[in-house]
mmCIF file of C-alpha atoms in Angstrom:
data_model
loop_
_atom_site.group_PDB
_atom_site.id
_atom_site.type_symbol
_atom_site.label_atom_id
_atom_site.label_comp_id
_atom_site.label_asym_id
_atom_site.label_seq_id
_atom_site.Cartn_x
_atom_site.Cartn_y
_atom_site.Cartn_z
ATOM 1 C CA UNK A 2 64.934 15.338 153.971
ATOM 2 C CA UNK A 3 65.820 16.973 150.419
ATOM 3 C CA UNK A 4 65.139 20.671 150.745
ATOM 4 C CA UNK A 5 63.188 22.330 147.577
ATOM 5 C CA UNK A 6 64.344 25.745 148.291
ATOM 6 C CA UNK A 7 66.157 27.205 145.440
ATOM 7 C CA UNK A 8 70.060 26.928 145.290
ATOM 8 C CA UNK A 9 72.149 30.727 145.360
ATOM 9 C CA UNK A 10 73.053 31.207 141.731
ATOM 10 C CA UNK A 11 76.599 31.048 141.406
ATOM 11 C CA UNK A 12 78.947 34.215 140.696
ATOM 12 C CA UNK A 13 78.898 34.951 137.009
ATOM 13 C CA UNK A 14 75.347 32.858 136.329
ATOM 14 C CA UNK A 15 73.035 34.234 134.419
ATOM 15 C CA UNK A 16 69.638 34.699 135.964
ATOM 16 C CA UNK A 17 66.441 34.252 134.159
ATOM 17 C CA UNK A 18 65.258 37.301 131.604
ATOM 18 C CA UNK A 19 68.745 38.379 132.172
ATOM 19 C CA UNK A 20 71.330 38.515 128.644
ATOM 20 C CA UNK A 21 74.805 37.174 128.704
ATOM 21 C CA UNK A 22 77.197 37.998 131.638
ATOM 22 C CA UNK A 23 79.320 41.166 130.796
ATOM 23 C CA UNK A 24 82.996 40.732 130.659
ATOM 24 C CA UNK A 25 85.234 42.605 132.635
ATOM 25 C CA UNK A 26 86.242 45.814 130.986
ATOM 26 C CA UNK A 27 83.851 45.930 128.365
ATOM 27 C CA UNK A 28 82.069 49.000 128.810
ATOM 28 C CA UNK A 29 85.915 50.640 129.096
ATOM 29 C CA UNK A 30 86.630 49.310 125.865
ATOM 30 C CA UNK A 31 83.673 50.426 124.314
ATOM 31 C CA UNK A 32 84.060 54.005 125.709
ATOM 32 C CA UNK A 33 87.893 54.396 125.040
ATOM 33 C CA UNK A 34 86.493 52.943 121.706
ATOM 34 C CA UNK A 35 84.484 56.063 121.381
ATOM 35 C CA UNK A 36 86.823 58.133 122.379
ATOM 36 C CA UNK A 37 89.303 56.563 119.886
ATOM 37 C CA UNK A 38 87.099 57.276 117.239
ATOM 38 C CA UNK A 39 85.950 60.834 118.352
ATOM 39 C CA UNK A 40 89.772 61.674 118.409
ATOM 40 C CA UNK A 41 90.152 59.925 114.830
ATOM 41 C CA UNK A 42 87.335 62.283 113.466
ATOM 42 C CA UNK A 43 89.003 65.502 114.741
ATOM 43 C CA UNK A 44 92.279 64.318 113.774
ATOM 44 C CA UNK A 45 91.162 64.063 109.798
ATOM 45 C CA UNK A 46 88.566 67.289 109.979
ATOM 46 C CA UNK A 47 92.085 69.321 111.005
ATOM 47 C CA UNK A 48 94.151 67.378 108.515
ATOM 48 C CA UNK A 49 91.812 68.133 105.980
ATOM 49 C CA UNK A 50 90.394 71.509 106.874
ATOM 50 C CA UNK A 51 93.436 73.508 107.643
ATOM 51 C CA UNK A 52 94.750 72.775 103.959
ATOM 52 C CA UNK A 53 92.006 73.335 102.515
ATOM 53 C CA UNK A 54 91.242 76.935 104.622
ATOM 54 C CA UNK A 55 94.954 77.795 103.460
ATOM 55 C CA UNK A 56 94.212 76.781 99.567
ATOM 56 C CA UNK A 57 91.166 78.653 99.800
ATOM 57 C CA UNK A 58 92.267 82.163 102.074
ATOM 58 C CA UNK A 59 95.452 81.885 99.897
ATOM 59 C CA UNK A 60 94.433 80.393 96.322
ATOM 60 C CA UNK A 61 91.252 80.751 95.301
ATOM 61 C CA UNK A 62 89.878 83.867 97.307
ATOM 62 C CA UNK A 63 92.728 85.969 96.066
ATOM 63 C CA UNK A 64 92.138 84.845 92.383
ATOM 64 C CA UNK A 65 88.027 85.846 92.564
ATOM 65 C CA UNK A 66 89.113 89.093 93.788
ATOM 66 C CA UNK A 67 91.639 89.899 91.360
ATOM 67 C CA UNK A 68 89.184 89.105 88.735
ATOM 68 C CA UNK A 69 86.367 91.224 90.090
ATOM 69 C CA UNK A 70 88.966 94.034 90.420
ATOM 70 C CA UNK A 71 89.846 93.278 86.979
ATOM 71 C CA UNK A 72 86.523 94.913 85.965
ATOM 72 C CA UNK A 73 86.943 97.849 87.927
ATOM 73 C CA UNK A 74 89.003 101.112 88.286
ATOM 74 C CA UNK A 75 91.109 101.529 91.602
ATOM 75 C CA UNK A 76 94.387 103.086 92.402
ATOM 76 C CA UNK A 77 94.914 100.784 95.605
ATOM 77 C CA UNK A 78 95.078 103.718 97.663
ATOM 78 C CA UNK A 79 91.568 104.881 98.624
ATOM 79 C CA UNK A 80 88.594 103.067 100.327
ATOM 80 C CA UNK A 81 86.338 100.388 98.562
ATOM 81 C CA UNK A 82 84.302 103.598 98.514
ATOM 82 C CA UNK A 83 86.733 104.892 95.532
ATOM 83 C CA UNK A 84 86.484 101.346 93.261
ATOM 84 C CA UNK A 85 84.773 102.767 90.076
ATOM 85 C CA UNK A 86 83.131 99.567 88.069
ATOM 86 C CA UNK A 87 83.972 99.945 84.395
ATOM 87 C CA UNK A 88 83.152 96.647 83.055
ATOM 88 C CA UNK A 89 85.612 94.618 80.681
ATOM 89 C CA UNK A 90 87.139 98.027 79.465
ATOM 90 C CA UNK A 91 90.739 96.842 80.832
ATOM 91 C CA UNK A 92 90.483 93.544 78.931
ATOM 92 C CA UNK A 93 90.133 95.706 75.814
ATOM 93 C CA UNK A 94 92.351 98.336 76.389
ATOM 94 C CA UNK A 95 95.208 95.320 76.643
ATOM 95 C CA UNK A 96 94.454 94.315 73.224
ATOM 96 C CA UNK A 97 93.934 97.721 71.691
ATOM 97 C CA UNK A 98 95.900 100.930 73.200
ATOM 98 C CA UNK A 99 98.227 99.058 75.422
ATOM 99 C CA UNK A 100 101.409 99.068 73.433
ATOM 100 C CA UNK A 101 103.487 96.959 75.530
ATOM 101 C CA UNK A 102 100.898 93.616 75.729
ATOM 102 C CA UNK A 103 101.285 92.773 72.182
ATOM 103 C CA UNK A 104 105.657 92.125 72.333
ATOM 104 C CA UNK A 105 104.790 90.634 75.927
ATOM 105 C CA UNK A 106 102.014 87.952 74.800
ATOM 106 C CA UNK A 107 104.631 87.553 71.823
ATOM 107 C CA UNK A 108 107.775 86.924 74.364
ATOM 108 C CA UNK A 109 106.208 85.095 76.300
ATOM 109 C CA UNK A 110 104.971 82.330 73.248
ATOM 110 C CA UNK A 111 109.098 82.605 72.232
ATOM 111 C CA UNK A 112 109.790 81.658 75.915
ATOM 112 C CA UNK A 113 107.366 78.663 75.509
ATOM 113 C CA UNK A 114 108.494 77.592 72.558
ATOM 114 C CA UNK A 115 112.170 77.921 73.299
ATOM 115 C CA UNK A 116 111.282 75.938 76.804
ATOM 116 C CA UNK A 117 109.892 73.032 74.826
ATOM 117 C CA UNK A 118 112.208 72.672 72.037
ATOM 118 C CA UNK A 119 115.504 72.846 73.953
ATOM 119 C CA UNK A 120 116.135 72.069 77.769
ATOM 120 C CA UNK A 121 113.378 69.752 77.349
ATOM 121 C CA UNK A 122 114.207 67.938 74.963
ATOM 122 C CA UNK A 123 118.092 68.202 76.734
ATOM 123 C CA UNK A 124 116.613 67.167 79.630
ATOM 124 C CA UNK A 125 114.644 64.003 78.376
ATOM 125 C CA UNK A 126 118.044 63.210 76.794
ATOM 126 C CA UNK A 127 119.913 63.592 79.706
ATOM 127 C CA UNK A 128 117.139 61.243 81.612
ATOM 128 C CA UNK A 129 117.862 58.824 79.077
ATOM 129 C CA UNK A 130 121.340 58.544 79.348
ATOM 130 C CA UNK A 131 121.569 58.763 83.478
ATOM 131 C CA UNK A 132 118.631 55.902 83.269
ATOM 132 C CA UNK A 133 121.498 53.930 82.390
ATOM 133 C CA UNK A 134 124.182 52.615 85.144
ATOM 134 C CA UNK A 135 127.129 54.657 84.877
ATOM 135 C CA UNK A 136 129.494 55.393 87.153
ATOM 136 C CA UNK A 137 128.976 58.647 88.934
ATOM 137 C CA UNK A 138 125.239 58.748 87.666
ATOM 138 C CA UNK A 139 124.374 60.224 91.500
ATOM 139 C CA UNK A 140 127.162 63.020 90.908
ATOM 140 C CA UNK A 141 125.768 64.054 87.269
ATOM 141 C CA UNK A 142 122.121 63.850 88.709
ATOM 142 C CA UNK A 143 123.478 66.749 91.276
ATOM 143 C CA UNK A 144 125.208 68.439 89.039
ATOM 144 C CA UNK A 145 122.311 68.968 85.953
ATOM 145 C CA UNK A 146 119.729 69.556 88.907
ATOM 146 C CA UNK A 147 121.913 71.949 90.905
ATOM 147 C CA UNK A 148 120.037 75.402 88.882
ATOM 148 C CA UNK A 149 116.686 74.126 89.773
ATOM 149 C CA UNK A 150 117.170 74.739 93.494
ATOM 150 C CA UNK A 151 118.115 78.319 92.893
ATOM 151 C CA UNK A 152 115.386 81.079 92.295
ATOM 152 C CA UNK A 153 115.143 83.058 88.649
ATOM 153 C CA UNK A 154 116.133 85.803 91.141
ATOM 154 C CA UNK A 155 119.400 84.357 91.569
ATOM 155 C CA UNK A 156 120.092 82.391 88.083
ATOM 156 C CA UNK A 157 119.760 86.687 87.121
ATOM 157 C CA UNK A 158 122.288 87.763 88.933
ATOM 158 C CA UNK A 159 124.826 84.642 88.208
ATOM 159 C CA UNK A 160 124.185 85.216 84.238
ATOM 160 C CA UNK A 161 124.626 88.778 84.712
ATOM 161 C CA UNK A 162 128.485 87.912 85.431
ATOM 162 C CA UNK A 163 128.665 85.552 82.782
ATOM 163 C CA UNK A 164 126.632 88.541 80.103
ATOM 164 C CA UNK A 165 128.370 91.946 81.708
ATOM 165 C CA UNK A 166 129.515 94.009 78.907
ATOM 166 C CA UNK A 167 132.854 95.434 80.590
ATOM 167 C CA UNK A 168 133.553 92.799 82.802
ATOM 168 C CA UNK A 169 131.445 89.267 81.555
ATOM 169 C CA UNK A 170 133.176 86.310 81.036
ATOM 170 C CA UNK A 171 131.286 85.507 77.953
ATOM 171 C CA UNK A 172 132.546 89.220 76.418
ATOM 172 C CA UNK A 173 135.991 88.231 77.726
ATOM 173 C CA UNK A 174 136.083 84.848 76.242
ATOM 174 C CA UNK A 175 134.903 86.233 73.058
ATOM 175 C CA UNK A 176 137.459 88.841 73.353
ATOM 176 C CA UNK A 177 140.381 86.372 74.064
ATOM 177 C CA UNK A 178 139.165 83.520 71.271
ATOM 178 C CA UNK A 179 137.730 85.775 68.188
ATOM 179 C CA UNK A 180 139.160 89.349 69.378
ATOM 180 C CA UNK A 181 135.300 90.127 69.205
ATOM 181 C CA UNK A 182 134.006 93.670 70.287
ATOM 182 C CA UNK A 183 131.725 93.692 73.736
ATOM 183 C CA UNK A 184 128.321 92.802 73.219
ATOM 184 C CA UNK A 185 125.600 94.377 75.346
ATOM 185 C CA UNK A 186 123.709 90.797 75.729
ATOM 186 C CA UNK A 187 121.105 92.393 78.302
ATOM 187 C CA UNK A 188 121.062 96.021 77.031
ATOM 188 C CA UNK A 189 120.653 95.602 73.211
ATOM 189 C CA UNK A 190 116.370 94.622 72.705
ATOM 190 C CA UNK A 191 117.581 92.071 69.549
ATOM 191 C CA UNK A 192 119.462 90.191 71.526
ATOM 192 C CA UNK A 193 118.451 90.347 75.495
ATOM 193 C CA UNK A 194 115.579 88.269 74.830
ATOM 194 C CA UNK A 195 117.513 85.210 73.698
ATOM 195 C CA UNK A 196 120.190 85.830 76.314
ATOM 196 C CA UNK A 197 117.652 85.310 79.113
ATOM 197 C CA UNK A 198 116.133 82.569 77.312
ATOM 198 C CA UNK A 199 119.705 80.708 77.852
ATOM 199 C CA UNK A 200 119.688 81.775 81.505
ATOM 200 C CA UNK A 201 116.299 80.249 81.746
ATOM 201 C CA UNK A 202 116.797 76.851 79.939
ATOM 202 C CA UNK A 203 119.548 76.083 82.273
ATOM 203 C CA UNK A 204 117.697 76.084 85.409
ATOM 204 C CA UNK A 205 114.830 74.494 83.020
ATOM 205 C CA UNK A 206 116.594 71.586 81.885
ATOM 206 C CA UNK A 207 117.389 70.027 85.157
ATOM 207 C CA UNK A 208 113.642 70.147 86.553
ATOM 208 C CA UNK A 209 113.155 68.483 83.135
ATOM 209 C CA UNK A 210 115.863 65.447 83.457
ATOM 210 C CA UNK A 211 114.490 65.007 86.678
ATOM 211 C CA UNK A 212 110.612 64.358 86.322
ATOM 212 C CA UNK A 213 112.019 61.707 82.988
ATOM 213 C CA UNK A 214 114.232 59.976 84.967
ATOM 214 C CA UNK A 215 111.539 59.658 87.278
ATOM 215 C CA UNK A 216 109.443 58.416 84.466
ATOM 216 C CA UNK A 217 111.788 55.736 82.839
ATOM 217 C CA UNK A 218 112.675 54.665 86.278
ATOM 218 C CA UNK A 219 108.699 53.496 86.753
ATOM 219 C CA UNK A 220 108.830 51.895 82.997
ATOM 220 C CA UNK A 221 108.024 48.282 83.321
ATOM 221 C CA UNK A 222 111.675 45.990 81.961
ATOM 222 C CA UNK A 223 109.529 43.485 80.278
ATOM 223 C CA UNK A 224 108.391 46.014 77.511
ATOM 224 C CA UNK A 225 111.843 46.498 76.569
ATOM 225 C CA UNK A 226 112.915 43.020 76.506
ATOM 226 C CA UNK A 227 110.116 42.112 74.454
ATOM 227 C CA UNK A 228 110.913 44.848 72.346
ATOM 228 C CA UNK A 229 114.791 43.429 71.800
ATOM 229 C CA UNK A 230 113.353 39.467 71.474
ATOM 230 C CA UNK A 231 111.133 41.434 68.465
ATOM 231 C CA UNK A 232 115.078 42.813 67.445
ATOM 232 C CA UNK A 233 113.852 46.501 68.037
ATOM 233 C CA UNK A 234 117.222 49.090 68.610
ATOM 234 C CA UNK A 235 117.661 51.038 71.287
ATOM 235 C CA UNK A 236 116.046 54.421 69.292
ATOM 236 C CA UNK A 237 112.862 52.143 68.414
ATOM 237 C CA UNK A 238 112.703 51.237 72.035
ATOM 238 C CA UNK A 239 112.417 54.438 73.070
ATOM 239 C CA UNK A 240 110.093 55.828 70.622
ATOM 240 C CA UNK A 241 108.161 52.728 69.600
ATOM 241 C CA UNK A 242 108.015 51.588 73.450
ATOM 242 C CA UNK A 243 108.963 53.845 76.155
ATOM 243 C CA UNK A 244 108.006 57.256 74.916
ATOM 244 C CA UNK A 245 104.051 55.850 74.455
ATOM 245 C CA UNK A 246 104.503 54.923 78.220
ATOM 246 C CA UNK A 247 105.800 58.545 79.736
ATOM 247 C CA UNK A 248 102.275 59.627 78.508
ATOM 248 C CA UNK A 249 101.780 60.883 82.243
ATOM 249 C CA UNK A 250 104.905 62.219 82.879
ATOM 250 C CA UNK A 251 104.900 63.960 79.455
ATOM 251 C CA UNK A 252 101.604 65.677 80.710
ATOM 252 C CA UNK A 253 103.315 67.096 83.674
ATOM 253 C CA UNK A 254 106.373 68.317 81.598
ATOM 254 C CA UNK A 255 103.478 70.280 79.195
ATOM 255 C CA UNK A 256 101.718 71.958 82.579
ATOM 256 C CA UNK A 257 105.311 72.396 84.480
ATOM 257 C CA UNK A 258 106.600 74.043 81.018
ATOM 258 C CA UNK A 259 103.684 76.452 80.545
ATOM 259 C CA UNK A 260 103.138 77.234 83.923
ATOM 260 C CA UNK A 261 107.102 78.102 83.995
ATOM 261 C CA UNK A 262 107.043 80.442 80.147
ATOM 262 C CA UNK A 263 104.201 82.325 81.665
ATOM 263 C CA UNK A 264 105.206 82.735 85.370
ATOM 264 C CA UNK A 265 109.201 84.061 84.231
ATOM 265 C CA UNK A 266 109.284 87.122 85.967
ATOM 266 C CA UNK A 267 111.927 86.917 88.668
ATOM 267 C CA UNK A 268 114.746 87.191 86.071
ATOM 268 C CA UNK A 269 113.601 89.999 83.478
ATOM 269 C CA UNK A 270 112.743 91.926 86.630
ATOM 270 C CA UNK A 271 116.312 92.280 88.181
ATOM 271 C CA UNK A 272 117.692 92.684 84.730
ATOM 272 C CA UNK A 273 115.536 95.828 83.922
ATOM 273 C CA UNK A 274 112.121 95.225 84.963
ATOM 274 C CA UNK A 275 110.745 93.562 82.208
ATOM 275 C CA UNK A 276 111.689 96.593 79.328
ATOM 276 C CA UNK A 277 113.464 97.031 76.297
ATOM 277 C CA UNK A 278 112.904 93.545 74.574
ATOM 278 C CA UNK A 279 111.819 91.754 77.797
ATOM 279 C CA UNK A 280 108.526 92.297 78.344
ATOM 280 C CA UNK A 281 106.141 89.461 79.810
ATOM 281 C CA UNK A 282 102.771 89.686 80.936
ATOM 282 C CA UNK A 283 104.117 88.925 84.543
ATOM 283 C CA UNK A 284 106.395 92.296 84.555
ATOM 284 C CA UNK A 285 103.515 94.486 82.791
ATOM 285 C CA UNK A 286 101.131 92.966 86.110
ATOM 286 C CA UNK A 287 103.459 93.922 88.637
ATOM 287 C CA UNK A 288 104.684 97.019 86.970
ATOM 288 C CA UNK A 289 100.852 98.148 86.693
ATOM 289 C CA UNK A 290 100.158 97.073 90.060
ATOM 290 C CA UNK A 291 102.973 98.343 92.264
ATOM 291 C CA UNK A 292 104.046 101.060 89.577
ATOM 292 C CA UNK A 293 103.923 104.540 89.621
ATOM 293 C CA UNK A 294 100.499 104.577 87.919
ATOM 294 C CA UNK A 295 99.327 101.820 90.174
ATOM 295 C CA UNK A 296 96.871 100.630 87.852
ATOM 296 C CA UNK A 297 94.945 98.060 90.209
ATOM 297 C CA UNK A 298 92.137 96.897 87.993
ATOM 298 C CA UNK A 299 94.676 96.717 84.693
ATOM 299 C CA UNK A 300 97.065 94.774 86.303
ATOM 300 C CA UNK A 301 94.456 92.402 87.360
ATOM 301 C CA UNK A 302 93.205 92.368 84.151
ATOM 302 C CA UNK A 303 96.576 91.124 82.797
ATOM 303 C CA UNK A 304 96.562 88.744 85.473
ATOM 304 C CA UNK A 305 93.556 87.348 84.725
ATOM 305 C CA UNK A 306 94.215 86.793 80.230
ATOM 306 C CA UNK A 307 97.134 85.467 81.866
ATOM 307 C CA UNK A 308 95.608 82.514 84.377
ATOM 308 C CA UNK A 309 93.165 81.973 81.627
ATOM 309 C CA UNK A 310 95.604 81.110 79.247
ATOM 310 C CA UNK A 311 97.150 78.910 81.914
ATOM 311 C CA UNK A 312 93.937 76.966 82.532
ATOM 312 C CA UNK A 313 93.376 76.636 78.929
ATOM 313 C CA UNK A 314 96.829 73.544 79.122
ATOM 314 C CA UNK A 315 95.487 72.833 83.032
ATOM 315 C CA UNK A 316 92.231 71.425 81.862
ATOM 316 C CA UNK A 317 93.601 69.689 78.629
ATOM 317 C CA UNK A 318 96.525 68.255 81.238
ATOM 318 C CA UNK A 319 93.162 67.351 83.716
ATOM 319 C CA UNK A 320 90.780 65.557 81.060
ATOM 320 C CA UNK A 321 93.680 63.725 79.712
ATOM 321 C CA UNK A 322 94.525 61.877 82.995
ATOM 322 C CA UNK A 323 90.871 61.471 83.846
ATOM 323 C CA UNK A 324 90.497 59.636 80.558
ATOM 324 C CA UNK A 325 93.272 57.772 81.230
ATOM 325 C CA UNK A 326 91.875 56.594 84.770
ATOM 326 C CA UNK A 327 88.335 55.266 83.492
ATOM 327 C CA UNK A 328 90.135 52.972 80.798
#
């Protein structure tokens, strides 16, 4: 006799109103998934928010106080009790009884200009030439970017042998070659200027040769065999054809080279502290700030003509490659 009692359902079988069978493991995988992705989340919030935390504790908080103590009067010394609010009187006092500001807004144009008219355009020709394979090009590479590794701090103190009245090797050579009399290169206010300016452009010109070679390195070949097939020379090339396509890297020379004329402080400051023909609006900050007078507000004041100033090439460097993105 068949039986009509139902049959056990067999191990793994899905019953009736029931889904599919689960597979071994799944619900581990799903909650190591979890996990996985929990972990992932905290990961990126810390790689992202400790940066940004430093930028803005060391960046950007700094800079909004030194321009609201730009518009005040404070010695540093007392309480926030003692911060007298004055208004933009600092910002004209710089440009009306401050003797120094006018010779160190002046310098500090000379230092731009000098920085773009010679060690860069010594370093775009030195890019040029190492683009090419010569033997040794590693060695020379070294050797022209040796200066940029060393702080204005230091390039100061190495001229200062080469410019020493008594005992420089510049006065000595001078001496030896033309029987010339000693020349007081950082002492005399005609002449310091253009002495540190020297100092300056070396260490310049290798950061320079550097981001080009960078540049021409990224240049695509075919543009400059299709300028040869079209029977173009190799000084057409370059400024018909490859200069057009450093348009980036010729934005980043602009910012680097501002950011460096206005920033020079390091070196003035060991020669004499920024006097006597070497003002800069860096030395006149610090010198108000940590001075004798200890001018808080004025120096920030200074500081702040001189960020804006910076901006000013910042934004035209920022709206340039933004254009260039949405083409």
């Amino acid at each position: 006799m068949v039986s009509n009692a139902p049959s056990p359902p067999r191990e793994g079988a899905t019953r009736p109103g029931e889904g599919p069978p689960r597979r071994p493991g799944a619900a581990r995988r799903r909650s190591t998934g979890l996990r996985n992705g929990r972990a992932d989340r905290i990961t990126l919030a810390l790689m992202l928010g400790v940066p940004a935390l430093l930028v803005v504790g060391l960046v950007w908080l700094p800079a909004m106080v030194t321009v609201a103590l730009s518009f005040t009067r404070w010695d540093g010394i007392g309480g926030l009790e003692t911060i007298e609010w004055i208004g933009t009187q600092h910002y004209v006092d710089a440009f009306t009884i401050y003797p120094p500001f006018e010779p160190a807004l002046r310098h500090n144009l000379v230092w731009l200009v000098f920085l773009f008219a010679v060690p860069t355009v010594l370093g775009m020709f030195l890019a040029v030439l190492l683009d090419r394979e010569l033997r040794g090009g590693s060695v020379y590479q070294s050797v022209f970017y040796m200066p940029v590794v060393l702080s204005l701090a230091l390039v100061g103190f190495i001229w200062q042998l080469i410019y020493s009245r008594d005992q420089g090797l510049l006065n000595a050579f001078l001496a030896v070659v033309a029987d010339a009399p000693p020349v007081d290169w950082f002492g005399d206010p005609d002449i310091n200027l253009y002495a540190v300016l020297v100092a300056a452009g070396w260490r310049h010109t290798g950061y320079i040769m550097l981001l080009y070679l960078a540049g021409l390195k990224a240049v695509d070949p075919s543009l400059r065999e299709a300028a040869a097939i079209d029977g173009a020379g190799p000084v057409r090339t370059f400024t018909r054809v490859v200069f057009p396509a450093l348009l980036p890297i010729n934005l980043v020379v602009l910012v680097v080279t501002v950011i460096d004329a206005l920033r020079a402080f390091d070196i003035v400051w060991i020669i004499n502290r920024g006097r006597n023909g070497l003002e800069l609006i860096s030395a006149l900050v610090t010198s108000n700030v940590i001075g004798e007078a200890s001018r808080v507000g004025f120096g920030s004041a200074l500081a702040v003509i001189m960020l804006v100033i910076s901006l000013v090439f910042i934004i035209v460097y920022v709206s340039t490659m933004l254009r260039g993105a949405h083409r």
